[in-house]
Coordinates of C-alpha atoms and ligand atoms in Angstrom, one line a residue:
M11 CA -16.9 -4.3 -77.0
A12 CA -19.4 -3.1 -74.4
M13 CA -22.3 -5.4 -74.0
A14 CA -25.6 -3.9 -73.1
A15 CA -26.3 -4.7 -69.4
D16 CA -29.8 -5.9 -70.2
D17 CA -28.6 -8.6 -72.6
N18 CA -30.1 -11.8 -71.5
P19 CA -27.1 -13.6 -69.9
T20 CA -28.5 -16.9 -71.2
K21 CA -27.3 -15.7 -74.6
E22 CA -23.8 -15.9 -73.4
F23 CA -24.3 -18.3 -70.5
K24 CA -26.4 -21.1 -71.8
L25 CA -28.1 -23.2 -69.2
D26 CA -25.1 -25.6 -69.1
N27 CA -23.0 -22.5 -68.6
Q28 CA -24.6 -22.0 -65.2
D29 CA -21.9 -24.4 -64.2
P30 CA -20.9 -23.0 -60.9
E31 CA -17.1 -23.2 -61.5
K32 CA -17.5 -21.2 -64.7
V33 CA -19.8 -18.7 -62.9
K34 CA -17.1 -18.3 -60.2
A35 CA -14.5 -17.7 -62.9
R36 CA -16.7 -15.1 -64.5
L37 CA -17.3 -13.3 -61.3
L38 CA -13.5 -13.1 -60.7
T39 CA -12.4 -12.0 -64.1
K40 CA -13.4 -8.4 -63.6
Y41 CA -11.4 -8.0 -60.4
P42 CA -7.8 -6.8 -60.1
P43 CA -5.6 -9.9 -59.4
K44 CA -5.2 -9.2 -55.7
V45 CA -8.9 -8.8 -55.2
A46 CA -9.6 -11.8 -57.3
R47 CA -7.3 -13.9 -55.1
K48 CA -9.1 -12.8 -52.0
R49 CA -12.6 -13.3 -53.4
A50 CA -11.7 -16.7 -54.8
K51 CA -11.4 -18.0 -51.2
Q52 CA -14.8 -16.5 -50.3
I53 CA -16.6 -17.9 -53.4
V54 CA -16.8 -21.6 -52.9
V55 CA -18.6 -24.4 -54.9
N56 CA -20.1 -26.7 -52.4
R57 CA -18.8 -30.3 -52.4
I58 CA -19.5 -32.7 -49.6
D59 CA -17.2 -35.7 -48.9
P60 CA -18.7 -39.0 -48.0
D61 CA -17.5 -38.3 -44.5
G62 CA -19.4 -35.0 -44.4
K63 CA -16.4 -32.7 -44.9
V64 CA -17.1 -29.5 -46.8
P65 CA -14.6 -27.1 -48.5
V66 CA -12.9 -24.4 -46.5
I67 CA -14.4 -21.0 -47.0
S68 CA -12.6 -17.7 -46.1
S69 CA -14.9 -15.5 -43.9
N70 CA -14.9 -12.9 -41.2
V71 CA -12.2 -11.0 -43.1
R72 CA -12.2 -7.4 -44.2
T73 CA -14.3 -6.3 -47.1
V74 CA -12.2 -5.0 -50.0
P75 CA -12.7 -1.2 -50.1
G76 CA -14.7 -0.3 -53.2
L77 CA -16.8 -3.4 -53.2
I78 CA -20.3 -2.4 -52.1
G79 CA -21.1 -5.0 -49.4
Q80 CA -24.1 -5.8 -47.3
R81 CA -22.4 -5.5 -43.9
G82 CA -23.2 -3.3 -40.9
C83 CA -20.8 -2.1 -38.2
C84 CA -19.7 -3.2 -34.7
Y85 CA -22.1 -0.7 -33.0
A86 CA -25.0 -2.1 -35.1
G87 CA -24.2 -5.7 -33.8
C88 CA -23.9 -4.6 -30.2
K89 CA -26.6 -2.0 -29.8
G90 CA -28.9 -2.7 -32.7
V91 CA -28.9 -6.5 -32.6
V92 CA -28.1 -8.0 -29.2
L93 CA -29.1 -5.3 -26.7
G94 CA -31.6 -3.3 -28.7
P95 CA -34.6 -5.7 -28.3
T96 CA -34.5 -5.5 -24.5
R97 CA -37.4 -3.3 -23.5
D98 CA -36.5 -2.1 -20.0
I99 CA -32.9 -1.0 -20.4
V100 CA -32.5 2.6 -21.4
N101 CA -30.0 2.2 -24.3
I102 CA -28.1 5.4 -24.8
T103 CA -26.1 5.9 -28.0
H104 CA -23.1 8.0 -27.2
G105 CA -22.3 9.6 -30.5
P106 CA -23.7 11.6 -33.4
I107 CA -27.5 11.4 -33.8
G108 CA -27.5 9.3 -37.0
C109 CA -26.1 6.2 -35.3
G110 CA -28.9 6.3 -32.8
F111 CA -31.6 7.1 -35.3
Y112 CA -30.7 4.4 -37.8
S113 CA -30.6 1.7 -35.2
W114 CA -34.0 2.7 -33.8
L115 CA -36.5 -0.1 -34.5
T116 CA -35.5 -0.5 -38.1
R117 CA -35.1 -4.2 -37.5
R118 CA -38.8 -4.6 -36.6
N119 CA -38.0 -6.3 -33.3
Q120 CA -41.1 -6.5 -31.2
T121 CA -41.8 -6.7 -27.5
D122 CA -44.7 -7.2 -25.2
P123 CA -44.5 -4.6 -22.3
D124 CA -47.5 -6.1 -20.6
S125 CA -45.3 -9.2 -19.7
S126 CA -43.3 -7.0 -17.3
A127 CA -45.0 -6.1 -14.0
D128 CA -43.8 -2.4 -14.2
G129 CA -44.8 -2.1 -17.9
H130 CA -41.5 -0.4 -18.7
N131 CA -40.8 -0.2 -22.4
F132 CA -38.2 2.2 -23.7
M133 CA -38.0 0.8 -27.2
P134 CA -40.2 3.4 -28.8
Y135 CA -37.6 6.0 -27.6
C136 CA -34.3 6.9 -29.3
F137 CA -31.8 7.9 -26.7
S138 CA -28.6 9.6 -27.9
T139 CA -26.1 12.1 -26.6
D140 CA -26.3 13.9 -30.0
M141 CA -22.6 14.7 -30.1
Q142 CA -21.6 18.0 -31.6
D143 CA -18.3 19.7 -32.6
E144 CA -17.8 20.8 -29.0
E145 CA -17.8 17.3 -27.6
I146 CA -15.6 16.0 -30.5
I147 CA -13.0 18.6 -29.6
F148 CA -13.2 18.9 -25.8
G149 CA -14.5 15.4 -25.0
G150 CA -18.0 14.0 -24.5
E151 CA -17.9 12.6 -20.9
K152 CA -19.7 15.5 -19.4
K153 CA -22.5 15.3 -21.9
L154 CA -22.8 11.6 -21.3
K155 CA -23.1 12.1 -17.6
Q156 CA -25.9 14.6 -18.2
A157 CA -27.6 12.2 -20.6
I158 CA -27.6 9.4 -18.0
Q159 CA -28.9 11.7 -15.3
E160 CA -31.6 13.0 -17.6
A161 CA -32.7 9.5 -18.6
Y162 CA -32.8 8.5 -14.9
D163 CA -34.8 11.6 -13.8
N164 CA -37.3 11.1 -16.6
F165 CA -37.8 7.3 -16.6
K166 CA -36.4 5.8 -13.4
P167 CA -35.3 2.7 -15.3
K168 CA -33.7 -0.4 -13.6
A169 CA -30.7 -0.1 -15.9
I170 CA -29.0 2.1 -18.4
A171 CA -26.5 0.9 -21.0
V172 CA -24.2 3.1 -23.0
F173 CA -23.0 2.3 -26.5
S174 CA -19.9 3.9 -28.1
T175 CA -19.9 5.0 -31.7
C176 CA -16.8 5.7 -33.8
P177 CA -15.9 9.2 -32.5
V178 CA -16.0 8.0 -28.9
G179 CA -13.1 5.7 -29.5
L180 CA -11.3 8.3 -31.6
I181 CA -11.4 11.1 -29.0
G182 CA -10.9 8.6 -26.1
D183 CA -14.0 9.2 -23.9
D184 CA -13.9 6.6 -21.0
V185 CA -17.5 5.5 -21.1
H186 CA -16.8 2.7 -18.5
A187 CA -15.5 5.2 -15.9
V188 CA -18.6 7.4 -16.5
C189 CA -20.9 4.4 -16.1
R190 CA -19.2 3.3 -12.9
E191 CA -19.5 6.8 -11.5
M192 CA -23.1 7.2 -12.4
K193 CA -23.9 3.7 -11.1
T194 CA -22.6 4.6 -7.7
K195 CA -24.4 7.9 -7.8
L196 CA -27.8 6.7 -8.9
G197 CA -27.8 3.2 -7.4
I198 CA -29.0 1.4 -10.5
N199 CA -27.2 -0.9 -12.9
I200 CA -25.3 1.2 -15.5
F201 CA -22.8 -0.3 -17.9
G202 CA -21.1 0.6 -21.1
F203 CA -19.9 -1.0 -24.3
S204 CA -16.8 -0.2 -26.3
C205 CA -18.5 -1.1 -29.5
E206 CA -17.2 1.6 -31.8
G207 CA -18.4 1.0 -35.3
Y208 CA -14.9 0.6 -36.7
K209 CA -14.0 -2.4 -34.5
G210 CA -13.6 -5.8 -36.1
V211 CA -14.7 -6.3 -39.7
S212 CA -18.5 -6.4 -39.3
Q213 CA -21.3 -6.4 -36.8
S214 CA -20.1 -9.8 -35.7
A215 CA -17.5 -8.0 -33.4
G216 CA -20.4 -6.1 -31.8
H217 CA -22.2 -9.4 -31.0
H218 CA -19.1 -10.6 -29.1
I219 CA -18.7 -7.3 -27.2
A220 CA -22.4 -7.3 -26.3
N221 CA -22.2 -11.0 -25.1
N222 CA -19.2 -10.1 -22.9
G223 CA -20.9 -7.0 -21.4
I224 CA -24.1 -8.7 -20.6
F225 CA -22.3 -11.6 -19.1
K226 CA -20.1 -9.4 -17.0
H227 CA -22.7 -6.9 -15.8
V228 CA -26.0 -8.8 -15.6
V229 CA -26.0 -12.6 -15.8
G230 CA -26.0 -14.1 -12.4
L231 CA -27.2 -11.2 -10.4
D232 CA -30.4 -13.0 -9.4
D233 CA -30.2 -16.5 -8.1
T234 CA -33.9 -17.0 -7.3
I235 CA -35.0 -20.3 -8.8
K236 CA -38.4 -19.4 -10.2
E237 CA -41.3 -21.8 -10.5
G238 CA -41.7 -24.0 -13.6
K239 CA -40.7 -27.4 -14.9
Y240 CA -38.4 -27.8 -17.9
R241 CA -36.7 -24.5 -17.5
I242 CA -34.9 -23.3 -20.6
N243 CA -33.4 -20.1 -22.2
L244 CA -33.8 -19.4 -25.9
L245 CA -30.6 -17.7 -27.2
G246 CA -30.2 -15.8 -30.5
E247 CA -33.9 -15.1 -31.1
Y248 CA -34.7 -11.5 -31.5
N249 CA -38.5 -11.4 -32.1
I250 CA -38.3 -9.9 -35.6
G251 CA -41.9 -9.6 -36.9
G252 CA -43.1 -11.4 -33.8
D253 CA -41.1 -14.7 -34.2
A254 CA -40.5 -15.0 -30.5
F255 CA -44.2 -14.7 -29.7
E256 CA -44.9 -17.7 -31.8
I257 CA -42.1 -19.7 -30.2
E258 CA -43.3 -18.7 -26.8
R259 CA -46.8 -19.9 -27.7
L260 CA -45.4 -23.3 -28.5
F261 CA -43.3 -23.5 -25.3
E262 CA -46.4 -22.7 -23.3
R263 CA -48.5 -25.3 -25.0
C264 CA -45.8 -27.9 -24.4
G265 CA -45.4 -26.9 -20.7
V266 CA -41.8 -25.7 -21.1
T267 CA -40.8 -22.7 -18.9
L268 CA -38.9 -20.0 -20.7
V269 CA -36.6 -18.2 -18.2
A270 CA -35.0 -15.8 -20.7
T271 CA -34.8 -15.0 -24.4
Y272 CA -31.7 -13.3 -25.7
S273 CA -33.0 -10.9 -26.5
G274 CA -36.4 -10.8 -28.3
N275 CA -39.2 -9.8 -26.0
S276 CA -36.8 -9.7 -23.1
S277 CA -36.2 -7.8 -19.8
I278 CA -33.0 -7.3 -17.9
D279 CA -34.4 -9.2 -14.9
A280 CA -34.7 -12.3 -17.1
F281 CA -31.0 -12.0 -18.1
A282 CA -30.0 -11.6 -14.5
N283 CA -31.8 -14.9 -13.6
S284 CA -31.0 -16.8 -16.8
H285 CA -28.1 -18.8 -15.3
T286 CA -30.8 -20.7 -13.3
A287 CA -32.2 -22.4 -16.4
D288 CA -31.4 -26.1 -17.0
L289 CA -30.8 -25.9 -20.8
N290 CA -29.8 -23.3 -23.3
L291 CA -31.2 -23.5 -26.8
I292 CA -29.3 -21.6 -29.5
M293 CA -31.2 -20.3 -32.5
C294 CA -28.7 -17.9 -34.0
H295 CA -25.3 -19.4 -33.4
R296 CA -23.3 -16.5 -34.7
S297 CA -24.7 -13.7 -32.5
I298 CA -24.9 -15.5 -29.1
N299 CA -22.7 -18.6 -28.9
Y300 CA -20.4 -16.7 -26.6
V301 CA -23.1 -16.3 -23.8
A302 CA -23.9 -20.0 -24.2
E303 CA -20.3 -21.1 -23.8
M304 CA -19.7 -18.8 -20.9
M305 CA -22.8 -19.9 -19.1
Q306 CA -21.8 -23.5 -19.6
T307 CA -18.3 -22.9 -18.2
K308 CA -19.3 -20.7 -15.3
F309 CA -22.7 -22.3 -14.3
G310 CA -22.8 -25.7 -15.9
V311 CA -25.8 -25.0 -18.2
P312 CA -25.4 -27.2 -21.4
W313 CA -26.5 -25.9 -24.8
I314 CA -28.0 -27.5 -27.9
K315 CA -28.6 -26.0 -31.3
V316 CA -32.2 -25.6 -32.4
N317 CA -34.0 -24.0 -35.3
F318 CA -37.6 -22.8 -35.3
I319 CA -37.6 -21.7 -38.9
G320 CA -39.4 -24.4 -40.9
A321 CA -42.2 -26.6 -39.7
A322 CA -40.1 -29.8 -39.7
A323 CA -37.3 -28.0 -38.0
T324 CA -39.7 -26.7 -35.3
A325 CA -41.0 -30.2 -34.6
K326 CA -37.4 -31.5 -34.5
S327 CA -36.4 -28.7 -32.1
L328 CA -39.3 -29.3 -29.7
R329 CA -38.4 -33.0 -29.7
K330 CA -34.8 -32.2 -28.8
I331 CA -36.1 -30.4 -25.7
A332 CA -38.2 -33.4 -24.7
Q333 CA -35.2 -35.7 -25.4
Y334 CA -33.0 -33.7 -23.1
F335 CA -35.4 -33.7 -20.1
D336 CA -36.3 -37.3 -20.9
E337 CA -39.7 -37.4 -19.1
K338 CA -42.7 -39.1 -20.5
E339 CA -45.0 -36.2 -19.5
L340 CA -43.1 -33.7 -21.6
T341 CA -42.5 -36.1 -24.5
D342 CA -46.2 -36.9 -24.7
K343 CA -47.1 -33.2 -24.6
V344 CA -44.6 -32.3 -27.3
E345 CA -45.9 -35.1 -29.6
A346 CA -49.5 -34.0 -28.9
V347 CA -48.7 -30.3 -29.8
I348 CA -46.9 -31.3 -33.0
A349 CA -49.8 -33.6 -34.0
A350 CA -52.3 -30.8 -33.3
E351 CA -50.3 -28.1 -35.2
M352 CA -49.1 -30.0 -38.2
P353 CA -52.4 -30.5 -40.2
A354 CA -52.9 -26.7 -40.7
V355 CA -49.2 -26.4 -41.8
E356 CA -49.5 -29.4 -44.2
A357 CA -52.7 -28.1 -45.7
A358 CA -51.1 -24.7 -46.4
C359 CA -48.1 -26.3 -47.9
T360 CA -50.1 -28.6 -50.1
A361 CA -52.1 -25.6 -51.4
V362 CA -49.1 -23.6 -52.6
R363 CA -46.7 -26.3 -53.7
P364 CA -48.1 -26.7 -57.2
R365 CA -46.9 -23.1 -57.8
T366 CA -43.7 -23.1 -55.8
E367 CA -42.3 -26.6 -56.6
G368 CA -39.1 -26.5 -58.6
K369 CA -38.6 -22.8 -58.2
R370 CA -35.1 -21.5 -57.3
A371 CA -34.0 -19.2 -54.5
M372 CA -30.9 -17.4 -53.4
L373 CA -30.3 -16.3 -49.8
F374 CA -27.7 -13.7 -48.7
V375 CA -28.4 -12.7 -45.1
G376 CA -26.5 -12.0 -41.9
G377 CA -25.0 -14.9 -40.0
S378 CA -27.7 -17.5 -39.6
R379 CA -30.8 -16.9 -41.6
A380 CA -29.2 -17.8 -44.9
H381 CA -29.0 -21.3 -43.5
H382 CA -32.3 -21.5 -41.5
Y383 CA -34.5 -20.3 -44.3
Q384 CA -33.4 -23.0 -46.6
E385 CA -35.6 -25.3 -44.5
L386 CA -38.7 -23.3 -45.4
F387 CA -37.8 -23.2 -49.1
A388 CA -37.2 -27.0 -49.1
E389 CA -40.7 -27.5 -47.6
L390 CA -42.0 -25.5 -50.6
G391 CA -40.1 -27.8 -53.0
M392 CA -37.7 -24.9 -53.8
M393 CA -34.0 -25.3 -54.4
T394 CA -31.4 -23.0 -52.9
L395 CA -29.0 -22.3 -55.8
S396 CA -26.7 -20.1 -53.8
A397 CA -26.4 -18.7 -50.3
G398 CA -24.0 -16.9 -48.1
Y399 CA -23.6 -14.9 -44.9
E400 CA -22.7 -11.2 -44.6
F401 CA -20.5 -11.8 -41.5
G402 CA -20.7 -15.5 -40.5
H403 CA -17.4 -17.2 -39.5
R404 CA -16.1 -20.5 -40.8
D405 CA -17.9 -22.4 -38.0
D406 CA -21.3 -21.0 -39.3
Y407 CA -20.4 -22.3 -42.8
E408 CA -18.5 -25.5 -42.1
G409 CA -19.5 -26.4 -38.6
R410 CA -17.9 -26.0 -35.2
K411 CA -15.6 -28.9 -35.7
V412 CA -13.3 -26.4 -37.6
L413 CA -13.0 -24.1 -34.6
P414 CA -9.5 -25.3 -33.7
D415 CA -8.3 -24.6 -37.3
I416 CA -9.5 -21.0 -37.4
K417 CA -6.6 -18.6 -37.6
V418 CA -7.0 -15.7 -35.2
D419 CA -6.1 -12.6 -37.1
A420 CA -5.4 -9.1 -35.9
D421 CA -9.0 -8.0 -36.3
S422 CA -10.4 -10.8 -34.1
R423 CA -7.6 -10.4 -31.6
N424 CA -8.8 -6.9 -31.0
I425 CA -12.1 -8.3 -29.5
E426 CA -11.7 -9.3 -25.9
E427 CA -12.1 -12.9 -24.9
L428 CA -13.3 -13.2 -21.3
D429 CA -11.4 -15.6 -19.1
I430 CA -14.3 -17.5 -17.5
T431 CA -13.9 -20.2 -14.8
P432 CA -16.4 -22.3 -13.0
D433 CA -18.3 -20.4 -10.2
P434 CA -17.0 -21.8 -6.9
E435 CA -20.6 -21.9 -5.4
R436 CA -23.0 -21.9 -8.3
F437 CA -21.4 -24.2 -10.9
N438 CA -23.8 -27.1 -11.3
P439 CA -23.6 -29.4 -14.3
R440 CA -27.2 -30.0 -15.0
I441 CA -26.8 -33.6 -16.1
S442 CA -24.3 -36.2 -15.2
G443 CA -21.6 -37.4 -17.6
A444 CA -23.3 -40.8 -17.9
K445 CA -26.7 -39.2 -18.7
K446 CA -25.1 -37.0 -21.3
E447 CA -23.5 -40.0 -22.9
E448 CA -26.8 -41.9 -22.9
L449 CA -28.6 -38.9 -24.6
E450 CA -25.7 -38.6 -27.1
A451 CA -26.1 -42.2 -28.0
K452 CA -29.7 -41.5 -28.8
G453 CA -28.6 -38.7 -31.1
L454 CA -28.9 -35.6 -29.0
R455 CA -25.8 -33.4 -29.7
F456 CA -24.5 -31.0 -27.1
G457 CA -22.5 -27.9 -28.0
E458 CA -22.6 -28.8 -31.7
Y459 CA -23.5 -26.8 -34.8
N460 CA -22.8 -28.4 -38.2
G461 CA -23.1 -25.2 -40.2
M462 CA -24.8 -24.3 -43.4
M463 CA -22.7 -26.0 -46.1
P464 CA -23.3 -29.7 -45.1
D465 CA -27.1 -28.9 -45.6
M466 CA -26.6 -27.4 -49.1
S467 CA -26.7 -29.4 -52.3
E468 CA -23.6 -30.4 -54.2
G469 CA -22.6 -27.7 -56.7
S470 CA -24.5 -24.9 -55.0
M471 CA -22.5 -21.7 -54.7
V472 CA -21.6 -20.5 -51.2
I473 CA -20.5 -16.9 -51.2
D474 CA -19.2 -15.0 -48.2
D475 CA -19.7 -11.2 -47.9
L476 CA -21.4 -10.9 -51.3
C477 CA -21.1 -7.5 -53.0
Q478 CA -23.3 -5.5 -55.4
Y479 CA -21.4 -6.4 -58.5
E480 CA -21.6 -10.1 -57.8
T481 CA -25.3 -9.8 -56.9
D482 CA -26.0 -8.3 -60.3
Q483 CA -24.0 -11.0 -62.1
L484 CA -25.7 -13.9 -60.1
V485 CA -29.1 -12.5 -60.8
K486 CA -28.4 -12.1 -64.5
I487 CA -26.8 -15.5 -64.9
F488 CA -29.2 -17.6 -62.9
K489 CA -32.4 -15.7 -63.0
P490 CA -33.6 -17.1 -59.7
D491 CA -37.3 -17.0 -58.9
I492 CA -36.7 -15.2 -55.6
F493 CA -33.7 -13.4 -54.0
C494 CA -33.6 -13.0 -50.2
A495 CA -31.5 -10.2 -48.7
G496 CA -32.1 -6.8 -47.1
I497 CA -33.2 -3.3 -47.9
K498 CA -29.9 -2.3 -49.5
E499 CA -30.2 -5.0 -52.1
K500 CA -34.0 -5.0 -52.5
Y501 CA -34.6 -2.4 -55.3
A502 CA -31.5 -3.2 -57.3
V503 CA -32.5 -6.8 -57.5
Q504 CA -36.2 -6.0 -58.2
K505 CA -35.1 -3.8 -61.1
H506 CA -33.8 -7.0 -62.7
G507 CA -37.4 -8.3 -62.5
I508 CA -36.7 -10.7 -59.6
P509 CA -38.7 -10.4 -56.4
L510 CA -36.7 -9.8 -53.3
K511 CA -37.8 -10.9 -49.9
Q512 CA -36.2 -9.1 -47.0
L513 CA -35.1 -11.7 -44.5
H514 CA -33.8 -9.2 -42.0
S515 CA -37.0 -7.1 -41.3
Y516 CA -39.4 -9.4 -43.2
D517 CA -40.6 -6.4 -45.1
Y518 CA -44.0 -5.9 -43.6
G519 CA -44.6 -9.5 -42.6
G520 CA -44.0 -12.2 -40.1
P521 CA -43.9 -14.1 -37.9
Y522 CA -42.1 -16.8 -39.9
A523 CA -40.9 -18.9 -37.0
G524 CA -42.8 -22.0 -35.6
F525 CA -45.8 -23.6 -37.2
K526 CA -47.9 -20.5 -37.7
G527 CA -44.9 -18.7 -39.1
A528 CA -44.3 -21.4 -41.6
V529 CA -47.8 -21.0 -42.9
N530 CA -47.3 -17.2 -43.2
F531 CA -44.0 -17.8 -45.1
Y532 CA -45.6 -20.3 -47.6
N533 CA -48.3 -17.8 -48.5
E534 CA -45.9 -15.0 -48.8
I535 CA -43.5 -16.8 -51.1
D536 CA -46.3 -18.2 -53.2
R537 CA -47.6 -14.6 -53.6
M538 CA -44.1 -13.4 -54.6
V539 CA -43.0 -16.1 -57.0
S540 CA -46.4 -16.4 -58.6
S541 CA -46.9 -12.7 -59.2
R542 CA -46.9 -11.8 -62.9
V543 CA -45.9 -8.2 -62.2
W544 CA -42.1 -8.9 -62.5
R545 CA -42.2 -9.8 -66.1
Y546 CA -43.5 -6.4 -67.1
I547 CA -40.6 -4.5 -65.4
R548 CA -38.3 -2.5 -67.6
A549 CA -35.4 -1.2 -65.6
P550 CA -34.1 2.2 -66.6
W551 CA -30.8 0.7 -67.9
Q552 CA -32.6 -1.6 -70.2
K553 CA -33.6 1.4 -72.3
H554 CA -30.4 3.3 -71.6
P555 CA -27.5 0.9 -71.0
E556 CA -25.1 3.7 -70.0
L557 CA -27.1 3.9 -66.8
S558 CA -25.9 0.5 -65.7
A559 CA -23.3 0.4 -63.0
T560 CA -21.5 -2.4 -64.7
Y561 CA -21.8 -0.9 -68.3
A562 CA -18.2 0.1 -68.6
W563 CA -17.1 -3.4 -67.4
E564 CA -19.2 -5.5 -69.8
Ligands
CFM617 FE1 -28.4 -13.7 -35.9 FE2 -30.3 -12.2 -36.3 FE3 -28.9 -13.3 -38.3 FE4 -27.7 -11.5 -36.7 FE5 -28.5 -9.4 -38.2 FE6 -31.1 -10.0 -37.9 FE7 -29.6 -11.2 -39.7 MO1 -30.2 -8.7 -40.0 S1 -28.7 -11.8 -34.9 S2 -27.0 -13.3 -37.5 S3 -26.8 -9.5 -36.9 S4 -30.3 -14.2 -37.0 S5 -30.1 -8.1 -37.7 S6 -32.2 -11.0 -36.3 S7 -31.6 -10.6 -39.8 S8 -28.2 -9.7 -40.3 S9 -29.2 -13.4 -40.3

């Protein structure tokens, strides 16, 4: 018998029936057997061995057609995510206009043009070849050349990058040949990306392609060692809602010199010079670990994982930088900054905690935030019931120790792995083996990321590539106090009477990184979970069950 979709799931699923194994079984029962077998490997109940081992989770695999997923495409990962936030490269989308339009600042990545001497900032522009039938049939290389020439004539940029969309690969335009030709003709750096939307299984493929391209065409072009002590790069921070500005503020207070950020508030000159830094910090492991690994192999720059989401995590990350450079001057300064910043953070947290304590959150975002934001919720006394990535790989869930066990499938094999070797002149291991061992003995870990699952509680549900049907079910069964995801999920979840915080674009808010960001986040979450408005919501399907997407299935 059909059950009305608005029926309170607690009628059927009493509180003790929020048992994660039973919930998992319930999610799977509605799928055809083949789909259920596949999803069963991507829906995992978290268990942690005494030795820190977590269960295996299947990830970075194709989405089953018909399931409404959260993912984006390869082009989105390359152009939208990794290269998009760089203000002084003219980024031309070679393709139909929609691809360029929908990757145009929708991510709320900010920049500060005043920090470049020439003031170049092309981010407010949407550059596209606007492919039409004619190019699809007769080829688009001519139009691409014209577009590059026009961009050059109008803006005189230092660099132009070209991003391929699906039809470019289908009709066989050689964007790389066009870029080489125009580079010679115009005398500026011009390079292309074969990041057609259909490549790989998600935007993760686009990250990899972007990392390869930037490493091949830009990193290492400028060897000048610029002034500054404690010279670092921040990798995988994209300045959404101004996050990078807050982190930069802290570095400045601590006396740490930021050579380049990949790629929030960034410029191409900073990338070209970034191999001269003495340490790479990785924020978002998924989108940028390739650059870190390649820079280590070619130039000898070591990397450590950091997280500036959460006040405690921020303090810990600043201390890691001090630990690495191991000089009293820096250590003292870092401690002084933490001591000066924390009282305001603690006061804000104490003020909201009576209202947030014990509340329950779910986080389904990209490839790193579903992990990082659990820190902020923990500071608010909130529990993460369930979390997952859209496109994370097993190492983002289980930790990099599983890298040797990851099976390379046909989809990943399609994405080029660059063969990088130490640079004969410029390779310079920044610290000696003995020093590295000494620092490791003190707890500093190089090249290590432990992933999300070891930080999650026993019995929490970890779900990869969540789909709309599962979202509806989770929300009905658990009734979390807040659900974190993106714009595609926002209104469907809110119709259930559950507030949704966008952790991609931050809705209209931010920054949420660093100490000031933590305060912003506490206040925002307090406002959202304490609001009484949600309990008055009556979704259309509560009056008319036949409007529910899952009506026929119930
Ligand atoms: Fe890294 Fe990102 Fe993320 Fe990401 Fe993204 Fe993003 Fe994200 Mo949206 S680079 S993996 S591809 S932290 S755009 S700034 S919020 S899905 S969790």
